[in-house]
Coordinates of C-alpha atoms in Angstrom, one line a residue:
Chain G
X1 CA 91.7 104.4 128.0
X2 CA 94.8 106.3 127.0
X3 CA 94.6 110.0 126.4
X4 CA 95.0 111.4 122.9
X5 CA 98.7 111.9 122.0
X6 CA 98.7 113.3 118.5
X7 CA 95.9 115.6 117.2
X8 CA 95.6 116.5 113.5
X9 CA 93.6 119.7 113.0
X10 CA 92.2 120.4 109.6
X11 CA 91.6 124.1 108.9
X12 CA 90.1 125.9 105.9
X13 CA 90.5 129.6 106.9
X14 CA 86.8 130.3 107.0
X15 CA 85.9 132.5 110.0
X16 CA 85.1 129.3 111.9
X17 CA 88.7 128.2 111.9
X18 CA 89.2 130.1 115.2
X19 CA 86.6 127.9 116.9
X20 CA 88.1 124.7 115.6
X21 CA 91.7 125.7 116.4
X22 CA 90.7 126.8 119.9
X23 CA 88.9 123.5 120.6
X24 CA 91.8 121.5 119.4
X25 CA 94.3 123.5 121.4
X26 CA 92.2 122.9 124.5
X27 CA 92.0 119.2 123.9
X28 CA 95.8 119.1 123.3
X29 CA 96.3 120.9 126.6
X30 CA 94.0 118.5 128.5
X31 CA 95.7 115.5 127.0
X32 CA 99.3 116.6 126.8
X33 CA 99.1 115.9 123.0
X34 CA 101.1 117.2 120.1
X35 CA 99.3 119.1 117.4
X36 CA 99.7 119.1 113.7
X37 CA 97.8 121.6 111.4
X38 CA 96.8 120.9 107.9
X39 CA 95.2 123.0 105.2
X40 CA 94.2 121.5 101.9
X41 CA 94.0 123.5 98.7
X42 CA 91.4 121.6 96.7
X43 CA 93.2 122.1 93.4
X44 CA 95.6 119.8 91.7
X45 CA 99.0 121.4 91.4
X46 CA 101.0 119.5 88.8
X47 CA 104.8 119.4 88.8
X48 CA 106.4 121.7 86.2
X49 CA 110.0 122.2 85.2
X50 CA 111.5 125.0 87.3
X51 CA 113.3 126.7 84.4
X52 CA 110.2 127.3 82.3
X53 CA 107.9 130.3 82.8
X54 CA 104.8 129.2 84.7
X55 CA 101.4 129.2 82.9
X56 CA 99.0 131.5 84.6
X57 CA 96.8 128.8 86.2
X58 CA 99.8 127.0 87.6
X59 CA 101.3 130.1 89.0
X60 CA 98.0 130.9 90.7
X61 CA 97.9 127.5 92.3
X62 CA 101.4 127.8 93.6
X63 CA 100.6 131.2 95.0
X64 CA 97.6 129.8 96.7
X65 CA 99.8 127.2 98.4
X66 CA 102.3 129.8 99.4
X67 CA 99.7 132.1 100.9
X68 CA 98.2 129.2 102.8
X69 CA 101.5 128.4 104.3
X70 CA 101.8 132.0 105.5
X71 CA 98.3 131.9 106.9
X72 CA 98.8 128.6 108.6
X73 CA 101.9 129.9 110.4
X74 CA 100.1 133.0 111.5
X75 CA 97.2 130.9 112.8
X76 CA 99.6 128.6 114.7
X77 CA 101.3 131.5 116.4
X78 CA 98.1 133.3 117.2
X79 CA 96.8 130.2 119.0
X80 CA 100.0 129.4 120.9
X81 CA 100.7 126.5 118.6
X82 CA 104.1 127.7 117.2
X83 CA 105.5 124.3 117.9
X84 CA 102.9 122.5 115.9
X85 CA 103.9 120.8 112.6
X86 CA 102.2 122.5 109.6
X87 CA 101.2 120.9 106.3
X88 CA 99.8 122.6 103.2
X89 CA 98.7 120.1 100.6
X90 CA 96.7 120.1 97.4
X91 CA 94.2 117.5 96.3
X92 CA 91.0 116.0 97.7
X93 CA 90.6 117.4 101.3
X94 CA 89.1 114.2 102.8
X95 CA 91.8 112.0 101.2
X96 CA 94.7 114.2 102.2
X97 CA 93.4 114.5 105.8
X98 CA 93.0 110.7 106.2
X99 CA 96.4 110.0 104.6
X100 CA 98.1 112.6 106.8
X101 CA 96.4 111.2 109.9
X102 CA 98.0 107.8 109.0
X103 CA 101.4 109.3 108.2
X104 CA 101.5 111.3 111.5
X105 CA 100.1 108.6 113.7
X106 CA 97.2 110.8 114.7
X107 CA 94.8 109.4 117.2
X108 CA 92.3 112.3 116.8
X109 CA 91.3 114.4 113.8
X110 CA 89.6 117.7 114.6
X111 CA 87.7 119.5 111.9
X112 CA 84.7 121.7 111.3
X113 CA 81.2 120.4 110.9
X114 CA 79.4 122.8 108.7
X115 CA 75.8 123.3 107.6
X116 CA 73.6 121.9 104.8
X117 CA 73.8 124.5 102.1
X118 CA 76.2 125.6 99.4
X119 CA 79.8 125.9 100.4
X120 CA 78.9 125.0 103.9
X121 CA 77.5 121.7 102.6
X122 CA 80.7 121.0 100.7
X123 CA 82.7 121.5 103.9
X124 CA 80.4 119.2 105.7
X125 CA 81.0 116.6 103.1
X126 CA 84.7 116.7 103.9
X127 CA 83.9 115.9 107.5
X128 CA 81.7 113.0 106.5
X129 CA 84.3 111.7 104.0
X130 CA 86.9 111.8 106.7
X131 CA 84.6 110.1 109.2
X132 CA 84.1 107.2 106.7
X133 CA 87.8 106.6 106.2
X134 CA 89.7 107.9 109.2
X135 CA 92.0 105.5 111.0
X136 CA 91.3 107.2 114.4
X137 CA 88.7 109.2 116.3
X138 CA 87.2 112.2 114.6
X139 CA 85.9 115.3 116.5
X140 CA 83.5 117.4 114.3
X141 CA 83.3 120.8 115.9
X142 CA 79.9 122.3 115.3
X143 CA 80.2 125.7 113.9
X144 CA 78.3 128.4 115.7
X145 CA 77.2 131.0 113.2
X146 CA 78.3 134.4 114.2
Chain N
X1 CA 87.0 128.2 124.6
X2 CA 84.8 126.7 127.3
X3 CA 85.2 123.1 128.3
X4 CA 82.4 120.6 127.5
X5 CA 79.8 120.6 130.2
X6 CA 77.2 118.0 129.2
X7 CA 78.2 114.9 127.2
X8 CA 75.6 112.6 125.6
X9 CA 77.0 109.1 125.0
X10 CA 75.1 106.9 122.5
X11 CA 75.7 103.2 123.1
X12 CA 74.5 100.1 121.2
X13 CA 75.8 97.3 123.3
X14 CA 78.0 95.9 120.6
X15 CA 81.4 94.8 122.1
X16 CA 82.8 98.3 121.2
X17 CA 80.5 100.0 123.7
X18 CA 83.3 99.6 126.2
X19 CA 85.7 101.7 124.2
X20 CA 83.1 104.4 123.5
X21 CA 82.0 104.6 127.2
X22 CA 85.6 104.7 128.4
X23 CA 86.5 107.5 126.0
X24 CA 83.4 109.5 127.1
X25 CA 84.1 109.0 130.8
X26 CA 87.7 110.2 130.3
X27 CA 86.5 113.3 128.4
X28 CA 84.0 114.0 131.2
X29 CA 86.7 113.7 133.8
X30 CA 89.0 116.1 131.9
X31 CA 86.2 118.6 131.4
X32 CA 84.3 118.2 134.6
X33 CA 81.3 117.4 132.5
X34 CA 78.0 115.6 133.3
X35 CA 77.2 112.5 131.3
X36 CA 74.0 111.1 129.9
X37 CA 73.7 107.7 128.3
X38 CA 71.3 106.8 125.6
X39 CA 70.4 103.5 123.9
X40 CA 68.0 103.5 121.0
X41 CA 66.0 100.4 120.2
X42 CA 65.4 100.8 116.5
X43 CA 61.8 99.5 116.6
X44 CA 58.7 101.5 116.9
X45 CA 56.8 100.6 120.1
X46 CA 53.2 101.8 119.8
X47 CA 51.2 102.7 122.8
X48 CA 48.7 100.0 123.8
X49 CA 46.0 99.8 126.5
X50 CA 47.6 98.4 129.7
X51 CA 44.6 96.2 130.5
X52 CA 44.6 94.2 127.2
X53 CA 46.9 91.2 126.6
X54 CA 49.9 92.3 124.6
X55 CA 50.3 90.9 121.0
X56 CA 53.6 89.0 120.7
X57 CA 55.4 91.6 118.7
X58 CA 54.6 94.4 121.0
X59 CA 55.5 92.3 124.0
X60 CA 58.8 91.6 122.4
X61 CA 59.5 95.3 121.8
X62 CA 58.7 96.1 125.4
X63 CA 60.9 93.4 126.7
X64 CA 63.7 94.8 124.5
X65 CA 63.3 98.2 126.0
X66 CA 63.2 96.8 129.5
X67 CA 66.3 94.7 128.9
X68 CA 68.1 97.7 127.4
X69 CA 67.3 99.6 130.6
X70 CA 68.9 96.9 132.7
X71 CA 72.0 96.7 130.5
X72 CA 72.4 100.5 130.4
X73 CA 72.3 100.7 134.2
X74 CA 75.0 97.9 134.4
X75 CA 77.1 99.7 131.9
X76 CA 76.9 102.9 133.8
X77 CA 77.9 101.3 137.1
X78 CA 80.7 99.3 135.6
X79 CA 82.2 102.6 134.2
X80 CA 81.8 104.6 137.4
X81 CA 79.0 106.5 135.8
X82 CA 76.3 105.6 138.3
X83 CA 75.3 109.3 138.5
X84 CA 74.7 109.6 134.7
X85 CA 71.2 110.0 133.5
X86 CA 70.1 107.1 131.4
X87 CA 67.7 107.1 128.4
X88 CA 66.2 104.1 126.6
X89 CA 64.2 105.2 123.6
X90 CA 62.7 103.6 120.5
X91 CA 62.7 105.0 117.0
X92 CA 65.3 106.2 114.5
X93 CA 68.7 106.3 116.3
X94 CA 70.0 109.4 114.6
X95 CA 66.8 111.3 115.2
X96 CA 66.5 110.2 118.8
X97 CA 70.1 111.1 119.6
X98 CA 69.9 114.5 118.0
X99 CA 66.6 115.3 119.8
X100 CA 68.0 114.2 123.1
X101 CA 71.1 116.3 122.6
X102 CA 68.9 119.3 122.2
X103 CA 66.7 118.3 125.2
X104 CA 69.6 117.8 127.5
X105 CA 71.6 120.8 126.3
X106 CA 74.5 118.5 125.3
X107 CA 77.6 120.3 124.0
X108 CA 79.2 117.0 122.9
X109 CA 77.8 113.7 121.5
X110 CA 80.1 110.7 121.7
X111 CA 79.3 107.7 119.6
X112 CA 80.9 104.9 117.7
X113 CA 82.2 105.2 114.1
X114 CA 82.0 101.8 112.6
X115 CA 83.2 100.3 109.4
X116 CA 81.9 100.0 105.9
X117 CA 80.2 96.7 105.7
X118 CA 76.9 95.1 106.8
X119 CA 75.8 95.9 110.3
X120 CA 78.9 97.9 110.8
X121 CA 77.9 100.2 107.9
X122 CA 74.5 100.7 109.3
X123 CA 75.9 101.9 112.6
X124 CA 78.3 104.2 110.7
X125 CA 75.3 105.7 109.0
X126 CA 73.9 106.6 112.4
X127 CA 77.1 108.5 113.1
X128 CA 76.8 110.3 109.8
X129 CA 73.1 111.1 110.3
X130 CA 73.9 112.6 113.7
X131 CA 76.8 114.5 112.3
X132 CA 74.5 116.1 109.8
X133 CA 71.9 117.2 112.3
X134 CA 73.6 117.6 115.6
X135 CA 73.3 120.9 117.5
X136 CA 76.7 120.4 119.0
X137 CA 80.1 118.8 118.6
X138 CA 80.3 115.2 117.7
X139 CA 83.1 112.8 118.6
X140 CA 83.1 109.7 116.5
X141 CA 85.2 107.1 118.3
X142 CA 87.0 104.8 115.9
X143 CA 86.3 101.2 116.7
X144 CA 89.4 99.1 117.1
X145 CA 88.5 95.6 116.0
X146 CA 89.5 93.1 118.6

């Protein structure tokens, strides 16, 4: 069976992102694979004419996306993944991740598998949603609570 | 991050078992990990006194387990995994797999991620049940339909 060639890593900037990114980098090293990083802001950001002043909510959403872009770049550099493609998208995390896996020809998606309560549960649901729809293998990294 | 050391592979003897086992063997090779193989017969097999004639249903269940043991050994040898520990268990697949992962100290479970319909859907539900409860990482191998 062929090695993995293209790994898509979904990160959410929770403290566990370090574990997930480390695991993905290790797999990429073992397989000689390329890596792409994606963060999904789970807000819809509608298009808006550039020459009008932004409503507060829209401005907030855009700033979230910009900040995520900065954080994703920092994460990539910290983990020696400066060459990785980076994607910051808005929308439903599971849908965006699956679509991006298709668009980038990923043969492995790496994401966190969180617990059963509250926000942790929500993040776990993303993992399950991706598992249902993914066009490729999915590695759910079990989060070790610090 | 440490490599994987102990990989538990869940197989169901569908045609896709070859893909799953190949992937697990490759990961074991890359990581220098030990492998254990498990097949779960999703029937309850009650205990029964050895000196009484078996009722038909119980005899059938026992023969299923015996046949699975033979098939699992053949699979292991075919894939160069003759040294792998092999487990044939009865019960709920997701529960048995999670329990065995705990008992064997697995840090990765490899299983198939099937489609959305009929039997395929049922098998996918096992993957999701394992993902919910697993004490370790879970790799869901996307089945490529032949």
